[in-house]
Amino acid sequence: MDRTSHRRRRTAGLIAGAVAAVTALTAGVLTAPAASADATLGQLAAAKGRYFGSATDNPTLSDVPYQQILGSEFGQITVGNTMKWMYTEPTQGQFDYTQAEAIVDRAEANDQLVRGHTLVWHNQLPGWVSNVPADRLLGVMRDHITNEVAHFKGRLIHWDVVNEAFEENGSRRQSVFQQKIGDGYIAEAFKAARAADPNVKLYYNDYNIEGVNAKSDAVYNMVKSFKQQGVPIDGVGLQAHLIVGQVPATLQQNIQRFADLGVDVAITELDIRMDLPRTTAKDTQQAEDYGKVVRACLAVSRCVGMTIWDFADHHSWIPSVFPGQGAALLYDENFGKKPAYYAVAAALGGTSSPSPSPSPSPSPSPGGDGCTASYKVTSQWQNGFTADVTVRNSGTAAIDGWTVTWTFPDGQRISNLWNGDLTADGSSVTVRNVGYNGRLGAGASTSFGFQGSYTSSNGTPTGIACAAA
Ligand code: 9MR
């Protein structure tokens, strides 16, 4: 079976609602049996016949803790930047998919679906496109679409064919495409995309069209006329860059009206920002808001999935564009799960909830060998948990490596571990440093983490010890 048919078969299976045992095997990480199948947002969504995904960008590819979460928690990936025109055709006729492929390859290795974003957009457009004479721009736009869609044929579930073509009042945005090609450019873009790949689903994607308003009315009317004229459109992407406390009351109704036109709907770029700093009250409201969005999508059968616009607050676009605002995502800057994460999990039908009092509390080992290890459960849900272990050089000289050992009292198993090299033998666990975190100066510390499973209880490891090399 070639890669294309493999991808199609797997995609169909996921969308049909099979709970895929998504085991993220990050390079260099030794794995033991997988954790319970319903632990992640991706798996919970798959059980409902949907996907739950995240956008990501190339600078994170070498960030091991980030990749561990991205690769295991989400069922779908959107390439946040590097499929855009400025990256893929920076010079006319010279196509470069290297950066986009680095993300797509990783997603495929992790068994994740991929949305393509985006073919025709007024932003992140290389300068040369604006200088193309009016009578040649339609051909240039078709060439770009044809090349990129053909390049990724069989590897993507959706393409955002045209992005953000309307103004808030429902008029057309005066982009270079609108000005030089005219109203017909959007239909032409969809036709070119369909010709290049008859199977990938073709989406129109925009922001501030989540509720019923002048802008979403304009998109609605366009989709309606496309369906009447046979222009190939399969879906509408509601970006959903929202504000805490302001989820549109008409969200579900709006999703439903698009579905009733005979197209799918996806929540494509979800984040819910707040004025900083975070407070418990704002976090609580944000969690409610995330839950509302997920429930609105699940209530409409043609709402096929949801994507957050990256997953941890320090990777969000918000603070750089809206100074003083942020904290819009499901994980904080330390990759801790926020109330919004648990609200999404609950809305997806999960039983995941914050561990009321993480157990056990940090318990340094004696440290006679020049290092100590503190074990801490960082989150826990039914049959699953994550934990961090901090390794500290307790001696007076630098060490060049460390080995941490313990025994699980309740038959717990580690499913994947990052920033360390795991050897597990039943309940006995040995974790050694990896190349980049073995050397610790006197008093310095590092940490590794893991995801694990348990059955009835998740007791404190016994005999935790650290030996320095
Ligand atoms: O997340 C993207 C950010 O890194 C870029 O600097 C920005 C450029 O405009 O685009 C961001 O993504 C946008 C997406 O492609 C379309 N909808 C709005 C998103 C946030 O700006």
XYZ file of C-alpha atoms and ligand atoms in Angstrom:
490
model
C 0.000 0.000 0.000
C 1.460 3.372 -0.922
C 1.486 6.251 1.525
C -1.487 7.954 -0.120
C -3.866 5.053 0.164
C -2.624 4.362 3.664
C -3.442 7.941 4.663
C -6.920 7.795 3.121
C -7.798 4.545 4.822
C -6.575 5.784 8.166
C -8.364 9.119 7.794
C -11.632 7.418 7.010
C -11.218 5.189 10.032
C -10.586 8.080 12.393
C -13.422 10.198 11.096
C -15.700 7.208 11.422
C -15.040 7.453 15.103
C -12.688 4.629 15.863
C -10.700 5.288 19.006
C -7.242 5.055 17.575
C -4.579 3.986 19.993
C -2.470 7.028 19.262
C 0.880 6.176 20.681
C 3.346 8.949 20.115
C 6.767 7.506 19.664
C 8.960 10.546 19.803
C 12.389 9.822 18.395
C 14.763 8.541 21.014
C 12.075 7.796 23.564
C 11.768 4.263 24.793
C 8.178 3.256 25.297
C 6.360 0.714 27.391
C 2.689 -0.331 26.846
C 0.385 2.550 25.907
C -1.759 4.395 28.428
C -5.531 3.963 28.507
C -7.063 4.701 25.118
C -9.383 7.547 26.171
C -6.836 9.741 27.898
C -6.038 12.393 25.301
C -8.164 15.112 23.724
C -7.467 13.585 20.331
C -8.706 10.200 21.395
C -11.771 11.588 23.162
C -12.718 13.537 20.036
C -12.119 10.503 17.811
C -14.550 8.535 19.963
C -17.143 11.169 18.988
C -16.257 10.912 15.302
C -14.383 14.237 15.370
C -10.778 15.341 15.557
C -9.233 17.630 18.148
C -6.025 19.216 16.932
C -3.476 21.970 17.307
C -1.630 24.305 15.005
C 2.131 24.250 15.235
C 5.074 26.086 13.724
C 8.578 25.058 12.670
C 10.621 26.658 15.488
C 9.134 24.123 17.918
C 10.415 21.085 16.031
C 13.458 20.769 18.287
C 11.588 21.450 21.547
C 11.347 17.973 23.057
C 8.759 18.567 25.829
C 6.593 20.545 23.397
C 6.785 17.823 20.763
C 5.965 15.155 23.295
C 2.635 16.833 24.053
C 1.921 17.843 20.446
C 2.594 14.318 19.247
C 0.529 12.517 21.834
C -2.348 14.787 22.874
C -3.776 15.835 19.515
C -5.323 13.903 16.661
C -4.768 16.589 14.056
C -2.155 19.165 13.118
C -2.398 22.434 11.176
C 0.799 23.881 9.782
C 0.621 27.357 11.328
C 2.749 29.260 8.833
C 4.936 27.356 6.422
C 2.301 26.253 3.906
C 1.565 29.912 3.148
C 2.511 31.459 -0.189
C 5.563 33.389 1.090
C 7.136 30.109 2.210
C 6.050 27.791 -0.595
C 6.553 30.025 -3.653
C 8.821 32.856 -2.500
C 9.941 33.417 -6.084
C 7.586 32.896 -8.996
C 7.683 29.294 -10.194
C 10.167 28.163 -7.502
C 8.353 26.011 -5.012
C 9.783 25.012 -1.646
C 7.909 22.662 0.660
C 10.810 21.769 2.935
C 9.542 23.493 6.037
C 5.925 22.422 5.651
C 7.020 18.847 5.046
C 9.043 18.757 8.252
C 5.769 19.221 10.145
C 3.682 16.943 7.915
C 6.256 14.137 8.180
C 6.217 14.373 11.966
C 2.405 14.406 12.055
C 2.267 11.296 9.887
C 4.780 9.539 12.117
C 2.446 10.341 15.022
C -0.632 9.134 13.105
C -2.180 12.615 13.089
C -4.474 14.116 10.469
C -3.251 17.305 8.774
C -5.191 20.374 7.579
C -3.583 22.461 4.853
C -3.469 26.202 5.590
C -3.692 28.283 3.339
C -3.540 28.713 -0.456
C -4.916 32.190 -1.219
C -4.607 34.910 1.409
C -3.805 38.629 1.267
C -1.313 38.181 4.122
C 2.103 36.475 4.122
C 2.102 36.900 0.378
C 5.476 37.408 -1.331
C 5.939 40.848 -2.843
C 6.180 39.597 -6.408
C 2.518 38.504 -6.448
C 1.329 42.076 -6.033
C 3.367 43.118 -9.074
C 1.807 40.559 -11.424
C -0.202 42.388 -14.130
C -3.977 42.135 -13.734
C -4.473 40.004 -16.833
C -1.994 37.375 -15.576
C -2.862 37.106 -11.893
C -5.614 34.486 -12.363
C -3.125 32.201 -14.117
C -0.513 32.814 -11.414
C -3.051 32.027 -8.681
C -4.115 28.828 -10.458
C -0.486 27.747 -10.884
C 0.224 28.265 -7.207
C -2.833 26.301 -6.125
C -2.227 23.516 -8.633
C 1.376 23.021 -7.622
C 0.830 23.071 -3.869
C -2.328 20.956 -3.815
C -0.742 18.384 -6.140
C 2.383 18.327 -3.994
C 0.483 17.360 -0.843
C -2.088 15.182 -2.609
C -3.273 12.319 -0.425
C -1.596 13.603 2.724
C -4.090 16.229 3.932
C -7.728 16.007 4.998
C -8.606 19.650 4.236
C -7.273 22.701 2.448
C -8.140 26.238 3.502
C -8.363 27.313 -0.130
C -9.238 30.969 0.432
C -8.671 32.750 3.736
C -10.224 35.943 5.106
C -11.774 37.364 1.916
C -14.499 39.406 3.625
C -14.654 42.584 5.696
C -16.685 42.881 8.891
C -19.601 44.525 7.059
C -19.836 41.657 4.611
C -18.195 43.397 1.671
C -15.278 41.828 -0.138
C -11.822 42.609 1.225
C -9.946 44.659 -1.348
C -7.031 42.247 -1.662
C -4.854 42.141 -4.735
C -6.860 39.120 -5.920
C -10.167 40.926 -5.506
C -8.899 44.057 -7.209
C -7.172 42.420 -10.162
C -9.276 39.294 -10.790
C -12.609 40.445 -9.398
C -15.404 38.666 -7.524
C -14.835 35.413 -9.412
C -11.414 34.716 -7.907
C -12.741 32.681 -4.984
C -14.726 30.279 -7.188
C -11.726 29.957 -9.520
C -9.475 29.096 -6.597
C -11.794 26.300 -5.483
C -12.039 24.905 -9.027
C -8.253 24.824 -9.385
C -7.875 23.061 -6.042
C -10.466 20.417 -6.931
C -8.772 19.759 -10.254
C -5.446 19.171 -8.493
C -6.841 16.752 -5.875
C -10.420 15.478 -6.133
C -10.362 13.993 -2.623
C -9.067 16.618 -0.220
C -11.930 18.648 1.319
C -11.933 22.287 0.254
C -12.662 24.971 2.871
C -13.344 28.685 2.988
C -11.825 29.974 6.272
C -12.382 33.271 8.120
C -12.523 34.986 11.544
C -15.485 36.739 13.187
C -17.876 34.441 11.342
C -18.552 32.233 14.390
C -21.900 33.867 15.194
C -24.668 35.085 12.930
C -23.627 38.566 11.765
C -23.087 40.627 8.600
C -19.789 38.928 7.798
C -21.014 35.356 8.324
C -24.146 36.252 6.318
C -21.889 37.200 3.412
C -19.980 33.925 3.660
C -23.266 32.053 3.974
C -24.581 33.677 0.797
C -21.380 32.882 -1.056
C -21.459 29.218 -0.021
C -25.137 29.002 -0.961
C -24.471 30.387 -4.432
C -21.428 28.093 -4.856
C -23.589 25.074 -4.048
C -26.236 26.267 -6.518
C -23.650 26.816 -9.254
C -21.688 23.634 -8.614
C -18.519 25.407 -7.440
C -16.626 22.743 -5.486
C -16.706 23.745 -1.810
C -16.828 21.173 0.995
C -16.516 23.142 4.184
C -16.395 26.390 6.104
C -13.702 27.062 8.696
C -14.715 29.202 11.661
C -11.368 30.409 12.980
C -12.754 31.238 16.445
C -10.180 33.689 17.773
C -12.463 34.514 20.683
C -12.421 36.659 23.841
C -13.140 35.345 27.332
C -16.814 35.805 28.175
C -17.759 36.543 24.576
C -18.535 33.260 22.859
C -21.268 34.234 20.385
C -24.676 33.049 21.574
C -25.520 32.065 18.001
C -22.483 29.810 17.488
C -24.369 26.527 17.275
C -27.157 28.050 15.179
C -24.545 29.440 12.795
C -22.743 26.100 12.473
C -26.095 24.469 11.811
C -27.090 26.895 9.069
C -23.855 26.228 7.179
C -24.323 22.487 7.653
C -27.830 22.822 6.251
C -26.331 24.188 3.030
C -24.613 20.838 2.590
C -21.079 21.716 3.705
C -18.977 20.585 6.652
C -17.875 23.016 9.337
C -14.625 23.025 11.291
C -13.442 25.176 14.182
C -10.030 25.931 12.715
C -8.004 28.328 14.887
C -9.586 28.322 18.331
C -8.112 30.430 21.110
C -9.880 32.471 23.801
C -7.849 35.427 24.991
C -8.084 37.490 28.167
C -6.631 40.693 29.559
C -3.518 39.714 31.476
C -2.785 38.772 34.164
C -4.654 35.516 34.562
C -6.944 35.253 37.569
C -8.920 32.305 38.866
C -12.136 34.027 37.764
C -10.886 34.556 34.213
C -9.560 31.002 33.999
C -12.941 29.714 35.144
C -14.796 31.798 32.574
C -12.349 30.711 29.875
C -12.905 27.060 30.766
C -16.663 27.574 30.435
C -16.129 29.265 27.091
C -13.987 26.446 25.710
C -16.612 23.968 26.863
C -19.316 25.947 25.043
C -17.397 25.902 21.769
C -16.752 22.165 21.959
C -20.374 21.425 22.825
C -21.644 23.601 19.955
C -19.481 21.668 17.506
C -20.499 18.284 18.884
C -24.168 19.266 18.641
C -23.987 19.521 14.843
C -23.120 16.318 13.055
C -21.398 18.117 10.183
C -19.012 19.928 12.540
C -16.112 17.610 11.872
C -13.433 18.813 14.257
C -11.733 21.507 16.257
C -8.217 22.913 16.127
C -6.623 25.213 18.688
C -4.138 27.790 17.389
C -1.156 26.164 19.134
C -1.595 24.692 22.593
C 0.670 26.462 25.117
C 0.440 30.163 25.981
C 4.063 30.992 25.180
C 3.495 29.807 21.595
C 0.406 31.926 20.974
C 0.297 34.758 18.415
C -1.946 36.831 20.703
C 0.506 38.796 22.926
C 2.438 40.130 19.948
C -0.694 41.375 18.183
C -2.849 42.339 21.193
C -0.445 43.791 23.786
C -1.604 43.096 27.348
C -3.723 40.137 26.275
C -2.957 36.443 26.073
C -3.245 33.230 28.125
C -5.605 32.067 25.388
C -4.725 28.365 25.166
C -5.109 25.087 27.073
C -1.604 24.805 28.564
C 0.420 27.428 30.429
C 4.023 28.442 29.749
C 5.297 25.460 31.755
C 3.104 23.027 29.829
C 0.782 22.761 32.824
C -2.819 21.954 31.949
C -5.177 24.868 32.649
C -8.851 24.672 33.667
C -9.693 25.156 29.980
C -7.952 21.861 29.165
C -10.123 19.960 31.609
C -13.248 21.726 30.335
C -12.460 20.599 26.791
C -11.811 17.062 27.986
C -15.092 17.031 29.904
C -17.044 18.459 26.955
C -15.571 15.709 24.783
C -16.954 13.157 27.219
C -13.779 12.501 29.182
C -13.454 12.031 32.876
C -10.192 13.940 33.043
C -10.047 16.327 35.983
C -7.254 18.065 37.806
C -5.780 15.978 40.551
C -7.098 17.726 43.722
C -3.854 17.292 45.598
C -1.098 15.991 43.405
C 0.323 12.946 45.050
C 2.867 12.301 46.174
C 4.430 15.569 47.195
C 8.073 16.088 46.326
C 10.251 13.721 48.308
C 13.963 14.166 47.794
C 16.034 11.020 47.909
C 18.877 10.859 50.440
C 21.403 12.112 47.917
C 24.414 10.240 49.223
C 25.614 9.711 45.669
C 25.831 13.380 44.792
C 22.317 13.840 43.376
C 18.722 13.816 44.531
C 15.498 13.035 42.728
C 12.058 14.529 43.517
C 9.024 12.817 42.081
C 5.794 14.739 41.553
C 2.514 13.803 39.868
C 1.556 16.811 37.725
C -1.839 15.695 36.477
C -4.026 12.681 36.919
C -7.188 11.364 35.315
C -8.989 8.040 35.241
C -6.295 5.426 34.664
C -3.680 7.924 33.516
C -1.263 10.493 34.884
C 1.778 12.597 34.117
C 4.693 13.102 36.461
C 7.870 15.157 36.619
C 11.096 14.144 38.285
C 13.591 16.845 39.220
C 17.200 15.725 39.433
C 19.509 17.971 41.456
C 23.256 17.813 41.903
C 23.491 17.870 45.701
C 27.279 17.635 45.783
C 30.005 20.245 45.565
C 31.424 19.263 42.143
C 29.878 18.926 38.690
C 28.530 15.522 37.659
C 28.574 14.087 34.138
C 25.543 11.844 34.248
C 22.847 10.523 36.552
C 20.647 7.475 37.014
C 17.314 7.616 38.861
C 15.628 4.427 40.052
C 12.363 3.626 41.812
C 9.701 0.965 42.190
C 6.012 1.541 41.485
C 3.855 0.118 44.308
C 0.621 -0.291 42.317
C 1.707 -1.757 38.999
C 1.849 1.620 37.245
C 3.367 1.640 33.768
C 5.121 4.410 31.833
C 3.806 4.878 28.308
C 6.207 7.550 27.171
C 8.977 9.517 28.747
C 10.847 12.657 27.688
C 14.223 14.160 28.601
C 15.488 10.779 29.828
C 16.345 7.268 28.730
C 13.965 4.714 30.225
C 14.509 1.074 31.090
C 11.445 -0.501 32.698
C 11.326 -4.000 34.115
C 7.852 -4.593 35.476
C 7.471 -2.171 38.372
C 11.191 -1.360 38.522
C 12.104 1.804 36.697
C 15.522 3.103 35.726
C 15.940 6.451 33.979
C 19.321 7.698 32.793
C 20.191 11.115 31.454
C 20.196 11.745 27.734
C 23.061 13.478 25.932
C 22.030 17.038 26.633
C 21.100 16.921 30.330
C 23.730 14.689 31.966
C 26.126 17.392 33.028
C 25.000 19.329 36.097
C 27.104 21.854 37.974
C 27.072 21.819 41.788
C 23.541 22.745 42.930
C 22.137 22.670 39.369
C 19.048 20.702 38.433
C 17.229 19.290 35.437
C 14.031 17.339 35.035
C 12.405 14.619 33.012
C 8.760 13.747 32.685
C 6.503 10.970 31.581
C 2.977 9.845 30.958
C 1.840 6.739 32.756
C -1.120 4.507 33.422
C -2.472 2.916 36.574
C -5.421 0.732 37.433
C -6.956 1.268 40.848
C -4.495 3.512 42.657
C -1.440 5.582 41.868
C 0.705 5.331 44.983
C 4.018 7.003 45.685
C 7.031 5.215 44.223
C 9.208 3.523 46.774
C 12.975 3.558 47.002
C 13.457 6.572 44.718
C 17.195 7.154 44.434
C 19.653 9.054 42.316
C 23.197 7.977 41.477
C 25.694 10.357 39.898
C 28.204 9.283 37.272
O -0.029 32.173 13.808
C 0.357 32.915 12.678
C 1.484 33.869 13.064
O 2.629 33.148 13.463
C 1.802 34.777 11.899
O 2.750 35.742 12.304
C 0.522 35.443 11.427
C 0.770 36.353 10.248
O -0.385 37.062 9.939
O -0.423 34.461 11.064
C -0.807 33.707 12.152
O -1.852 32.847 11.813
C -3.042 33.456 11.335
C -3.697 32.479 10.393
O -2.790 32.087 9.396
C -4.951 33.059 9.783
N -5.870 33.543 10.796
C -5.279 34.405 11.806
C -4.071 33.749 12.437
C -3.521 34.604 13.570
O -3.048 35.813 13.093
